[in-house]
Amino acid sequence: MAKLSIKGLIESALSFGRTLDSDYPPLQQFFVVMEHCLKHGLKVRKSFLSYNKTIWGPLELVEKLYPEAEEIGASVRDLPGLKTPLGRARAWLRLALMQKKMADYLRCLIIQRDLLSEFYEYHALMMEEEGAVIVGLLVGLNVIDANLCVKGEDLDSQVGVIDFSMYLKNEEDIGNKERNVQIAAILDQKNYVEELNRQLNTVSSLHSRVDSLEKSNTKLIEELAIAKNNIIKLQEENHQLRSENKLILMKTQQNLEVTKVDVETELQTYKHSRQGLDEMYNEARRQLRDESQLRQDVENELAVQVSMKHEIELAMKLLEKDIHEKQDTLIGLRQQLEEVKSINIEMYQKLQSSEDGLKEKNEIIARLEEKTNKITVAMRQLEQRLQQAEKAQMEAEDEDKKYLQECQSKSDSLQKQISQKEKQLVQLETDLKIEKEWRQTLQEDLQKEKDALSHLRNETQQIISLKKEFLNIQDENQQLKKVHHEQEQALQELGSKLSESKLKIEDIKEANKALQGLVWLKDKEATHCKLCEKEFSLSKRKHHCRNCGEIFCNACSDNELPLPSSPKPVRVCDSCHALLIQRCSSNLP
């Protein structure tokens, strides 16, 4: 049928002499035949509630095997009117015919028989050599120009029935052999021209690729030259930087030697002047160290708490994701439960109907047993009567011949009744056997339904266990929320403690300012002693007065007195020393 439909389509299209539409009958029959060929030997894929048998699965494989077929697959999926896989397959066949590549696509499928074995049985048309023959015949369809509108057609609900009347030969067809030979020659010429066009297209594409590769090669050569120039420039800059680095090292070594001598002299002077100041700052430093340690501890605890908070937030997010996923699974499980419930209800209805049938058949069997019991009782009575009749016959033999004739007639009638009863018994036994067989089949059906019920009960138990797991996860989520709330309270308490420690640090700073007294002059601002007006040097160092804050030399500030801000004796300049002594003497009585 495939050979006839392809041949008839080519002959009618050439006689038609223009592009074919979707309403053209031979084209419609060709698609129906191709659909039957692809459906031959297709495996049935069963699922939980239904079964699937479509040709869209093997046609989807063509996209992986032949990259040019991706456009057809994408356009078929984007069509809005198609809802079933069969409709997509029909649209795919029409687009492949319009592209004139149906033979190429199906050839790729037939070569990969390992992949086709997943969709077709071993005896299918596509798995045997006949499939390769059909694919070879499809090459001739490249002569046909088709313009099919796939969007408007209802491809899902079409009925694929082959019209055999189109392929019956007439006497006029037999007489037109010479015309067919001419048409075949024209077709061969057209195929040859199309193949030449294809080769020319491939050559032009190769030329364009070569041009693009040459352009990219020239670009790469230019980039290489630029990179080499950049490397040479960088090497020159590296040499310059190295020479500058060596000069800087020489200068720094000379400066270091000079500074070493200055530092040694400064150390000697500093050691002499530092002895008085060490005792004053030891206590303040200790307090500062203690406060700084406390502050560092609090900051470390804060950092730990912040990291814990981030981890808790991450854990909460992960838990929310898990909860959402489990809610989705629960929704799916609920849907499955509803389906299982509906199946259970159907099975229960079937069980009830089968049980009612069993009850009716048990009643019929009981009635039949009662009838058989009655018949056996009647048989026994008849046997007793026969025995009595035989005795009477033996007694009456001597008496009279007439009596014998009557007894014989009675015995004949009785024998007839017994034969009839025996026939009835045979019929009743056959009925009993049939009823027993029916009962066995019903028991087997009952056993199957019980197995299905047990399977459904196991699934319900699994769903109950999943519910328990979900409740446990909810409890864990509540516990984590409690821990999060407690940690937030702890963070609030730490914040209050931090504010208290900040207030303490500010108090310590104010005490230090009180110790310092007036604002001190900066070392950079003072170049000469305020009293003797001599210039400061390495041997003549700077010293602050703890009363006025001015800078003096060692000779002009070699005095120590206790001040109101500090009970211990502190360095004071000569002028402040004289003023303070005058105040003290005036205050004395």
Coordinates of C-alpha atoms in Angstrom, one line a residue:
M1 CA 0.0 0.0 0.0
A2 CA 2.9 2.4 0.7
K3 CA 4.4 1.7 -2.7
L4 CA 1.1 2.2 -4.4
S5 CA 0.3 5.4 -2.5
I6 CA 3.7 7.0 -3.2
K7 CA 3.6 6.0 -6.9
G8 CA 0.0 7.3 -7.3
L9 CA 0.9 10.5 -5.5
I10 CA 3.9 11.2 -7.7
E11 CA 1.9 10.4 -11.0
S12 CA -1.1 12.5 -10.0
A13 CA 1.0 15.4 -8.8
L14 CA 2.9 15.6 -12.1
S15 CA -0.4 15.4 -14.0
F16 CA -1.8 18.1 -11.7
G17 CA 1.1 20.4 -12.6
R18 CA 1.1 22.8 -9.6
T19 CA 1.7 22.9 -5.8
L20 CA -0.5 20.5 -3.8
D21 CA -2.9 21.6 -1.0
S22 CA -4.0 19.8 2.1
D23 CA -7.4 19.0 0.4
Y24 CA -5.7 16.9 -2.4
P25 CA -7.1 13.3 -1.9
P26 CA -4.0 11.3 -2.9
L27 CA -1.9 13.4 -0.5
Q28 CA -4.4 12.7 2.3
Q29 CA -4.3 9.0 1.6
F30 CA -0.4 9.1 1.5
F31 CA -0.4 10.6 5.1
V32 CA -2.9 7.9 6.3
V33 CA -0.7 5.1 4.8
M34 CA 2.4 6.5 6.4
E35 CA 0.7 6.7 9.7
H36 CA -0.3 3.0 9.5
C37 CA 3.3 2.1 8.5
L38 CA 4.7 3.9 11.5
K39 CA 2.1 2.4 13.8
H40 CA 2.8 -1.2 12.7
G41 CA 4.4 -3.1 15.6
L42 CA 4.4 -0.2 18.0
K43 CA 4.8 -1.1 21.7
V44 CA 2.1 -0.2 24.1
R45 CA 3.4 1.8 27.1
K46 CA 1.2 1.2 30.2
S47 CA 0.8 3.6 33.1
F48 CA -1.1 3.4 36.4
L49 CA -4.4 4.6 35.0
S50 CA -4.1 4.3 31.2
Y51 CA -2.0 3.1 28.2
N52 CA -0.2 5.0 25.5
K53 CA 0.4 4.0 21.9
T54 CA 1.6 6.9 19.7
I55 CA 4.2 7.5 16.9
W56 CA 5.3 10.8 18.4
G57 CA 7.9 9.1 20.6
P58 CA 10.1 7.7 17.7
L59 CA 9.7 10.9 15.7
E60 CA 11.0 12.9 18.6
L61 CA 14.2 10.9 18.4
V62 CA 15.0 12.4 15.0
E63 CA 15.9 15.7 16.7
K64 CA 18.8 14.0 18.5
L65 CA 20.0 12.1 15.5
Y66 CA 19.6 14.8 12.8
P67 CA 20.2 18.4 14.1
E68 CA 18.4 20.1 11.2
A69 CA 15.1 18.5 12.4
E70 CA 15.1 20.6 15.6
E71 CA 13.3 23.4 13.7
I72 CA 10.4 21.1 12.8
G73 CA 10.1 19.8 16.4
A74 CA 10.1 23.3 17.9
S75 CA 7.5 24.6 15.4
V76 CA 5.3 21.5 16.0
R77 CA 5.4 22.1 19.8
D78 CA 4.6 25.8 19.4
L79 CA 1.4 25.1 17.4
P80 CA -1.5 26.1 19.6
G81 CA -4.3 23.8 18.3
L82 CA -2.5 20.5 18.9
K83 CA -3.3 18.7 22.1
T84 CA -2.5 15.0 21.5
P85 CA 0.8 13.3 20.6
L86 CA -0.9 11.8 17.4
G87 CA -1.8 15.3 16.2
R88 CA 1.8 16.4 16.7
A89 CA 3.1 13.4 14.7
R90 CA 0.7 14.2 11.8
A91 CA 1.9 17.9 11.8
W92 CA 5.5 16.7 11.8
L93 CA 4.9 14.5 8.7
R94 CA 3.3 17.4 6.8
L95 CA 6.2 19.8 7.7
A96 CA 8.8 17.1 6.7
L97 CA 7.1 16.7 3.3
M98 CA 7.1 20.5 2.7
Q99 CA 10.8 20.6 3.6
K100 CA 11.5 17.6 1.2
K101 CA 13.5 15.8 3.9
M102 CA 11.1 13.1 5.0
A103 CA 13.3 10.4 3.5
D104 CA 16.5 11.7 5.2
Y105 CA 14.8 12.0 8.6
L106 CA 13.3 8.4 8.5
R107 CA 16.6 7.0 7.2
C108 CA 18.3 8.3 10.3
L109 CA 15.7 6.5 12.4
I110 CA 16.0 3.1 10.6
I111 CA 19.8 3.1 10.9
Q112 CA 19.5 3.4 14.7
R113 CA 17.7 0.1 15.4
D114 CA 18.9 -0.1 19.0
L115 CA 17.0 3.1 19.8
L116 CA 13.9 2.0 17.7
S117 CA 13.7 -1.3 19.7
E118 CA 12.5 0.8 22.7
F119 CA 9.4 1.8 20.7
Y120 CA 8.8 -1.1 18.2
E121 CA 8.4 -4.9 18.4
Y122 CA 11.0 -7.1 16.6
H123 CA 8.4 -7.9 13.8
A124 CA 7.5 -4.2 13.1
L125 CA 7.7 -2.8 9.6
M126 CA 10.3 -0.1 10.7
M127 CA 12.6 -2.8 12.2
E128 CA 12.7 -5.0 9.0
E129 CA 14.1 -4.5 5.5
E130 CA 10.7 -3.4 4.1
G131 CA 11.1 -0.1 6.1
A132 CA 14.3 0.6 4.3
V133 CA 12.5 0.0 1.0
I134 CA 9.7 2.5 1.9
V135 CA 12.4 5.1 2.9
G136 CA 14.0 4.6 -0.5
L137 CA 10.7 5.2 -2.2
L138 CA 10.1 8.4 -0.2
V139 CA 13.1 10.0 -2.0
G140 CA 10.9 10.3 -5.1
L141 CA 8.6 12.7 -3.2
N142 CA 11.3 15.4 -3.4
V143 CA 9.8 16.1 -6.9
I144 CA 6.5 17.3 -5.3
D145 CA 5.9 20.9 -4.2
A146 CA 3.4 21.0 -1.3
N147 CA 1.9 24.0 0.4
L148 CA 0.1 22.7 3.5
C149 CA -1.6 24.9 6.2
V150 CA -1.0 23.0 9.5
K151 CA -2.4 25.7 11.9
G152 CA -6.1 25.6 10.7
E153 CA -6.4 21.8 10.5
D154 CA -7.9 19.6 13.3
L155 CA -5.2 16.9 13.2
D156 CA -6.1 15.5 16.7
S157 CA -9.5 14.1 15.7
Q158 CA -8.9 12.9 12.1
V159 CA -9.8 9.3 11.3
G160 CA -7.1 7.5 9.4
V161 CA -9.0 5.1 6.9
I162 CA -7.3 3.9 3.7
D163 CA -9.5 4.3 0.5
F164 CA -8.6 1.3 -1.6
S165 CA -10.7 2.4 -4.5
M166 CA -8.1 5.0 -5.5
Y167 CA -5.5 2.2 -6.2
L168 CA -7.6 0.0 -8.5
K169 CA -6.2 0.0 -12.1
N170 CA -8.3 0.9 -15.1
E171 CA -7.9 0.0 -18.8
E172 CA -6.9 3.6 -19.5
D173 CA -4.0 3.4 -17.0
I174 CA -2.7 0.2 -18.7
G175 CA -2.7 2.0 -22.1
N176 CA -0.7 5.0 -20.8
K177 CA 2.6 3.2 -20.2
E178 CA 4.5 5.3 -22.8
R179 CA 3.4 8.5 -21.0
N180 CA 4.5 7.0 -17.6
V181 CA 8.0 6.3 -19.1
Q182 CA 8.3 9.9 -20.2
I183 CA 7.1 11.2 -16.8
A184 CA 9.7 8.9 -15.1
A185 CA 12.5 10.4 -17.4
I186 CA 11.3 13.9 -16.5
L187 CA 11.3 13.0 -12.8
D188 CA 14.9 11.6 -13.0
Q189 CA 16.0 14.9 -14.7
K190 CA 14.4 16.9 -11.9
N191 CA 16.0 14.8 -9.2
Y192 CA 19.4 15.2 -10.9
V193 CA 18.9 19.0 -11.0
E194 CA 17.8 19.1 -7.4
E195 CA 20.9 17.1 -6.3
L196 CA 23.1 19.5 -8.2
N197 CA 21.4 22.4 -6.5
R198 CA 22.0 20.7 -3.1
Q199 CA 25.7 20.2 -3.9
L200 CA 26.0 23.8 -5.0
N201 CA 24.4 25.0 -1.8
T202 CA 26.9 22.9 0.2
V203 CA 29.8 24.3 -1.8
S204 CA 28.6 27.9 -1.2
S205 CA 28.2 27.2 2.6
L206 CA 31.8 25.8 2.6
H207 CA 33.1 28.9 0.9
S208 CA 31.4 31.1 3.4
R209 CA 32.9 29.0 6.2
V210 CA 36.4 29.3 4.7
D211 CA 36.0 33.1 4.4
S212 CA 34.9 33.4 8.0
L213 CA 37.8 31.2 9.2
E214 CA 40.3 33.4 7.2
K215 CA 38.8 36.5 8.8
S216 CA 39.1 35.1 12.2
N217 CA 42.7 33.9 11.5
T218 CA 43.7 37.5 10.4
K219 CA 42.1 38.9 13.6
L220 CA 44.0 36.3 15.7
I221 CA 47.3 37.2 14.0
E222 CA 46.7 41.0 14.7
E223 CA 45.8 40.2 18.3
L224 CA 49.1 38.2 18.6
A225 CA 51.2 41.0 17.3
I226 CA 49.5 43.5 19.7
A227 CA 50.1 41.0 22.6
K228 CA 53.8 40.7 21.6
N229 CA 54.2 44.5 21.6
N230 CA 52.5 44.7 25.0
I231 CA 54.9 42.0 26.4
I232 CA 58.0 43.9 25.1
K233 CA 56.7 47.2 26.7
L234 CA 56.0 45.4 30.0
Q235 CA 59.5 43.9 30.0
E236 CA 61.1 47.3 29.5
E237 CA 58.9 48.8 32.3
N238 CA 60.0 45.8 34.5
H239 CA 63.7 46.6 33.8
Q240 CA 63.2 50.3 34.7
L241 CA 61.3 49.4 37.9
R242 CA 64.1 47.0 38.9
S243 CA 66.8 49.7 38.5
E244 CA 64.6 52.3 40.4
N245 CA 64.1 49.7 43.1
K246 CA 67.9 49.2 43.5
L247 CA 68.4 53.0 43.8
I248 CA 65.6 53.2 46.4
L249 CA 67.2 50.3 48.4
M250 CA 70.6 52.1 48.4
K251 CA 69.0 55.3 49.6
T252 CA 67.0 53.6 52.3
Q253 CA 70.0 51.7 53.6
Q254 CA 71.9 55.1 54.0
N255 CA 68.9 56.6 55.7
L256 CA 68.6 53.6 58.0
E257 CA 72.3 54.0 59.1
V258 CA 71.7 57.7 59.9
T259 CA 68.5 57.0 61.7
K260 CA 70.0 54.2 63.7
V261 CA 72.5 56.6 65.2
D262 CA 69.7 59.1 66.0
V263 CA 67.6 56.4 67.5
E264 CA 70.3 55.3 69.8
T265 CA 70.8 58.9 71.1
E266 CA 67.1 59.3 71.4
L267 CA 66.8 56.0 73.3
Q268 CA 69.4 57.1 75.8
T269 CA 67.6 60.4 76.4
Y270 CA 64.2 58.7 76.4
K271 CA 65.3 56.2 79.1
H272 CA 66.3 59.1 81.4
S273 CA 63.1 61.1 80.9
R274 CA 60.7 58.0 80.8
Q275 CA 61.3 56.9 84.3
G276 CA 59.0 59.5 85.8
L277 CA 56.2 59.0 83.3
D278 CA 56.0 55.2 83.5
E279 CA 54.6 55.1 87.0
M280 CA 51.8 57.6 86.0
Y281 CA 50.6 55.7 82.9
N282 CA 50.9 52.1 84.2
E283 CA 47.6 52.3 86.1
A284 CA 45.7 54.1 83.2
R285 CA 47.1 51.5 80.7
R286 CA 46.1 48.6 82.9
Q287 CA 42.5 50.0 83.2
L288 CA 42.5 50.7 79.4
R289 CA 43.7 47.1 78.7
D290 CA 41.0 45.7 81.0
E291 CA 38.3 47.7 79.3
S292 CA 39.7 46.9 75.8
Q293 CA 39.7 43.2 76.7
L294 CA 36.2 43.5 77.9
R295 CA 35.2 45.3 74.7
Q296 CA 37.0 42.7 72.5
D297 CA 35.2 39.9 74.4
V298 CA 31.8 41.6 73.9
E299 CA 32.6 42.2 70.2
N300 CA 33.6 38.6 69.8
E301 CA 30.4 37.4 71.5
L302 CA 28.5 39.8 69.2
A303 CA 30.2 38.4 66.1
V304 CA 29.5 34.9 67.3
Q305 CA 25.8 35.8 67.9
V306 CA 25.6 37.5 64.5
S307 CA 27.1 34.4 62.7
M308 CA 24.7 32.2 64.7
K309 CA 21.8 34.4 63.6
H310 CA 22.9 34.2 59.9
E311 CA 23.2 30.4 60.3
I312 CA 19.7 30.2 61.9
E313 CA 18.3 32.4 59.1
L314 CA 19.9 30.1 56.5
A315 CA 18.5 27.0 58.4
M316 CA 15.1 28.6 58.5
K317 CA 15.2 29.3 54.7
L318 CA 16.3 25.7 54.0
L319 CA 13.5 24.5 56.3
E320 CA 11.0 26.6 54.5
K321 CA 12.2 25.2 51.2
D322 CA 11.9 21.7 52.5
I323 CA 8.4 22.5 53.9
H324 CA 7.3 23.9 50.5
E325 CA 8.7 20.8 48.7
K326 CA 7.0 18.5 51.2
Q327 CA 3.8 20.4 50.8
D328 CA 4.0 19.9 47.1
T329 CA 4.6 16.1 47.6
L330 CA 1.7 16.1 50.1
I331 CA -0.6 17.7 47.5
G332 CA 0.6 15.0 45.0
L333 CA 0.0 12.3 47.6
R334 CA -3.4 13.7 48.4
Q335 CA -4.3 13.6 44.7
Q336 CA -3.0 10.0 44.5
L337 CA -5.1 9.2 47.7
E338 CA -8.2 10.6 46.1
E339 CA -7.5 8.5 43.0
V340 CA -6.9 5.4 45.2
K341 CA -10.1 6.2 47.1
S342 CA -12.1 6.3 43.9
I343 CA -10.5 3.0 42.8
N344 CA -11.3 1.5 46.2
I345 CA -14.9 2.6 45.9
E346 CA -15.1 1.0 42.4
M347 CA -13.4 -2.2 43.7
Y348 CA -15.8 -2.2 46.7
Q349 CA -18.8 -1.9 44.4
K350 CA -17.4 -4.7 42.3
L351 CA -16.9 -6.8 45.4
Q352 CA -20.5 -6.2 46.5
S353 CA -21.8 -7.1 43.1
S354 CA -19.7 -10.2 43.0
E355 CA -20.8 -11.1 46.6
D356 CA -24.4 -10.7 45.6
G357 CA -23.8 -12.9 42.6
L358 CA -22.2 -15.5 44.9
K359 CA -25.1 -15.4 47.3
E360 CA -27.6 -15.9 44.4
K361 CA -25.5 -18.8 43.1
N362 CA -25.2 -20.3 46.6
E363 CA -29.0 -20.1 46.9
I364 CA -29.4 -21.8 43.5
I365 CA -26.9 -24.6 44.6
A366 CA -28.9 -25.1 47.8
R367 CA -32.1 -25.4 45.8
L368 CA -30.4 -27.9 43.5
E369 CA -29.1 -29.9 46.5
E370 CA -32.7 -30.0 47.9
K371 CA -34.0 -31.2 44.5
T372 CA -31.3 -34.0 44.4
N373 CA -32.2 -35.0 48.0
K374 CA -35.8 -35.3 47.0
I375 CA -34.9 -37.3 43.9
T376 CA -32.8 -39.7 46.0
V377 CA -35.7 -40.1 48.5
A378 CA -38.0 -40.9 45.6
M379 CA -35.5 -43.4 44.2
R380 CA -35.3 -45.2 47.5
Q381 CA -39.1 -45.3 47.7
L382 CA -39.2 -46.7 44.2
E383 CA -36.6 -49.3 45.0
Q384 CA -38.7 -50.4 48.0
R385 CA -41.8 -50.6 45.8
L386 CA -39.8 -52.6 43.3
Q387 CA -38.8 -55.1 46.0
Q388 CA -42.4 -55.3 47.2
A389 CA -43.6 -55.8 43.6
E390 CA -41.0 -58.5 43.0
K391 CA -42.2 -60.3 46.1
A392 CA -45.9 -60.0 45.0
Q393 CA -44.8 -61.2 41.6
M394 CA -43.2 -64.4 43.1
E395 CA -46.3 -65.1 45.1
A396 CA -48.7 -64.3 42.2
E397 CA -46.9 -66.5 39.6
D398 CA -48.6 -69.6 40.9
E399 CA -52.0 -68.0 41.1
D400 CA -52.8 -66.4 37.8
K401 CA -51.3 -65.4 34.4
K402 CA -53.5 -62.3 34.2
Y403 CA -51.9 -61.0 37.4
L404 CA -48.5 -61.5 35.8
Q405 CA -49.4 -59.4 32.7
E406 CA -50.7 -56.6 34.9
C407 CA -47.5 -56.7 37.0
Q408 CA -45.3 -56.6 33.9
S409 CA -47.2 -53.6 32.5
K410 CA -46.7 -51.8 35.9
S411 CA -43.0 -52.7 36.0
D412 CA -42.6 -51.4 32.4
S413 CA -44.2 -48.1 33.4
L414 CA -42.0 -47.9 36.5
Q415 CA -38.8 -48.6 34.4
K416 CA -39.7 -45.8 32.1
Q417 CA -40.1 -43.4 35.1
I418 CA -36.7 -44.6 36.4
S419 CA -35.0 -43.9 33.1
Q420 CA -36.5 -40.4 33.0
K421 CA -35.4 -39.8 36.6
E422 CA -31.9 -41.0 35.7
K423 CA -31.8 -38.5 32.8
Q424 CA -32.8 -35.7 35.1
L425 CA -30.1 -36.8 37.5
V426 CA -27.4 -36.6 34.8
Q427 CA -28.6 -33.1 33.8
L428 CA -28.5 -32.0 37.5
E429 CA -24.9 -33.3 37.8
T430 CA -23.8 -31.4 34.8
D431 CA -25.5 -28.2 36.2
L432 CA -23.7 -28.8 39.5
K433 CA -20.3 -29.1 37.7
I434 CA -20.9 -25.8 35.8
E435 CA -21.9 -24.1 39.1
K436 CA -18.7 -25.4 40.8
E437 CA -16.6 -24.0 38.0
W438 CA -18.4 -20.7 38.3
R439 CA -17.7 -20.7 42.0
Q440 CA -14.0 -21.4 41.5
T441 CA -13.7 -18.5 39.0
L442 CA -15.5 -16.2 41.4
Q443 CA -13.2 -17.2 44.2
E444 CA -10.2 -16.5 42.1
D445 CA -11.6 -13.0 41.2
L446 CA -12.2 -12.4 44.9
Q447 CA -8.6 -13.4 45.7
K448 CA -7.3 -10.9 43.1
E449 CA -9.5 -8.1 44.5
K450 CA -8.2 -8.9 48.0
D451 CA -4.6 -8.7 46.8
A452 CA -5.4 -5.3 45.3
L453 CA -7.0 -4.2 48.5
S454 CA -3.9 -5.2 50.5
H455 CA -1.7 -3.3 48.1
L456 CA -3.9 -0.2 48.5
R457 CA -3.8 -0.6 52.3
N458 CA 0.0 -0.7 52.2
E459 CA 0.0 2.6 50.2
T460 CA -2.3 4.2 52.8
Q461 CA 0.1 3.1 55.6
Q462 CA 3.0 4.7 53.7
I463 CA 0.9 7.9 53.4
I464 CA 0.2 7.8 57.2
S465 CA 4.0 7.4 57.9
L466 CA 4.6 10.4 55.6
K467 CA 2.0 12.4 57.6
K468 CA 3.9 11.5 60.8
E469 CA 7.2 12.6 59.3
F470 CA 5.5 15.9 58.3
L471 CA 4.2 16.4 61.9
N472 CA 7.7 15.7 63.3
I473 CA 9.2 18.3 60.9
Q474 CA 6.6 20.8 62.1
D475 CA 7.6 20.1 65.7
E476 CA 11.3 20.6 64.8
N477 CA 10.4 23.9 63.1
Q478 CA 8.6 25.1 66.2
Q479 CA 11.6 24.2 68.4
L480 CA 13.9 26.1 66.0
K481 CA 11.6 29.1 66.2
K482 CA 11.8 28.9 70.0
V483 CA 15.6 28.8 69.9
H484 CA 15.6 31.7 67.5
H485 CA 13.4 33.7 69.9
E486 CA 15.7 32.9 72.8
Q487 CA 18.8 33.9 70.9
E488 CA 17.1 37.3 69.9
Q489 CA 16.5 37.9 73.6
A490 CA 20.1 37.1 74.4
L491 CA 21.2 39.5 71.6
Q492 CA 19.0 42.2 73.2
E493 CA 20.6 41.6 76.6
L494 CA 24.1 41.8 75.0
G495 CA 23.2 45.1 73.3
S496 CA 22.2 46.6 76.7
K497 CA 25.5 45.3 78.2
L498 CA 27.4 46.9 75.2
S499 CA 25.7 50.2 75.8
E500 CA 26.7 50.1 79.5
S501 CA 30.3 49.3 78.5
K502 CA 30.3 52.2 76.0
L503 CA 29.2 54.5 78.8
K504 CA 32.0 53.2 81.0
I505 CA 34.6 53.8 78.2
E506 CA 33.4 57.4 77.8
D507 CA 33.7 58.0 81.5
I508 CA 37.3 56.7 81.3
K509 CA 38.1 59.0 78.4
E510 CA 36.7 62.0 80.4
A511 CA 38.9 61.0 83.4
N512 CA 41.9 60.9 81.0
K513 CA 41.1 64.3 79.8
A514 CA 40.9 65.5 83.4
L515 CA 44.3 64.0 84.0
Q516 CA 45.7 65.8 81.0
G517 CA 44.2 69.1 82.1
L518 CA 44.5 71.8 79.5
V519 CA 44.9 71.2 75.8
W520 CA 48.5 70.2 75.0
L521 CA 50.5 71.7 72.2
K522 CA 51.4 69.3 69.4
D523 CA 55.0 68.3 69.1
K524 CA 55.2 69.5 65.5
E525 CA 54.0 73.0 66.4
A526 CA 56.8 73.7 69.0
T527 CA 60.3 74.2 67.6
H528 CA 61.9 76.3 70.5
C529 CA 61.6 76.2 74.3
K530 CA 59.1 78.8 75.6
L531 CA 61.3 80.0 78.4
C532 CA 64.9 79.9 77.2
E533 CA 63.9 80.0 73.5
K534 CA 66.5 77.5 72.5
E535 CA 65.9 75.2 69.5
F536 CA 65.0 71.6 70.2
S537 CA 67.4 68.8 68.9
L538 CA 68.2 65.2 69.6
S539 CA 70.2 66.1 72.7
K540 CA 67.7 68.8 73.8
R541 CA 64.3 67.0 73.9
K542 CA 60.8 68.3 74.2
H543 CA 58.8 68.0 77.5
H544 CA 55.2 69.0 78.2
C545 CA 54.2 71.0 81.4
R546 CA 51.3 69.1 83.1
N547 CA 49.8 72.4 84.3
C548 CA 49.8 74.8 81.4
G549 CA 50.3 72.3 78.5
E550 CA 53.2 74.2 76.9
I551 CA 56.4 72.5 75.6
F552 CA 59.8 73.2 77.3
C553 CA 63.3 71.8 77.4
N554 CA 64.6 69.5 80.1
A555 CA 66.4 72.4 82.0
C556 CA 63.3 74.6 82.0
S557 CA 60.9 71.8 83.2
D558 CA 63.0 69.9 85.7
N559 CA 60.4 70.3 88.5
E560 CA 57.8 68.0 90.0
L561 CA 54.7 69.0 92.0
P562 CA 51.4 67.3 92.9
L563 CA 48.5 68.9 91.0
P564 CA 44.7 68.9 91.8
S565 CA 44.1 66.5 88.9
S566 CA 46.7 64.1 90.1
P567 CA 47.8 63.5 93.7
K568 CA 51.2 62.2 92.6
P569 CA 54.1 64.6 91.7
V570 CA 54.1 65.6 88.0
R571 CA 56.6 67.4 85.7
V572 CA 56.0 71.2 85.7
C573 CA 57.8 74.2 84.0
D574 CA 59.8 76.7 86.1
S575 CA 57.1 79.5 85.8
C576 CA 54.2 77.2 86.8
H577 CA 56.4 75.9 89.7
A578 CA 57.0 79.4 91.0
L579 CA 53.3 80.3 90.7
L580 CA 52.1 77.1 92.4
I581 CA 54.6 77.6 95.3
Q582 CA 53.4 81.2 95.7
R583 CA 49.8 80.0 95.9
C584 CA 50.6 77.4 98.4
S585 CA 52.6 79.9 100.6
S586 CA 49.7 82.4 100.4
N587 CA 47.1 79.8 101.4
L588 CA 49.2 78.9 104.5
P589 CA 48.3 80.8 107.7

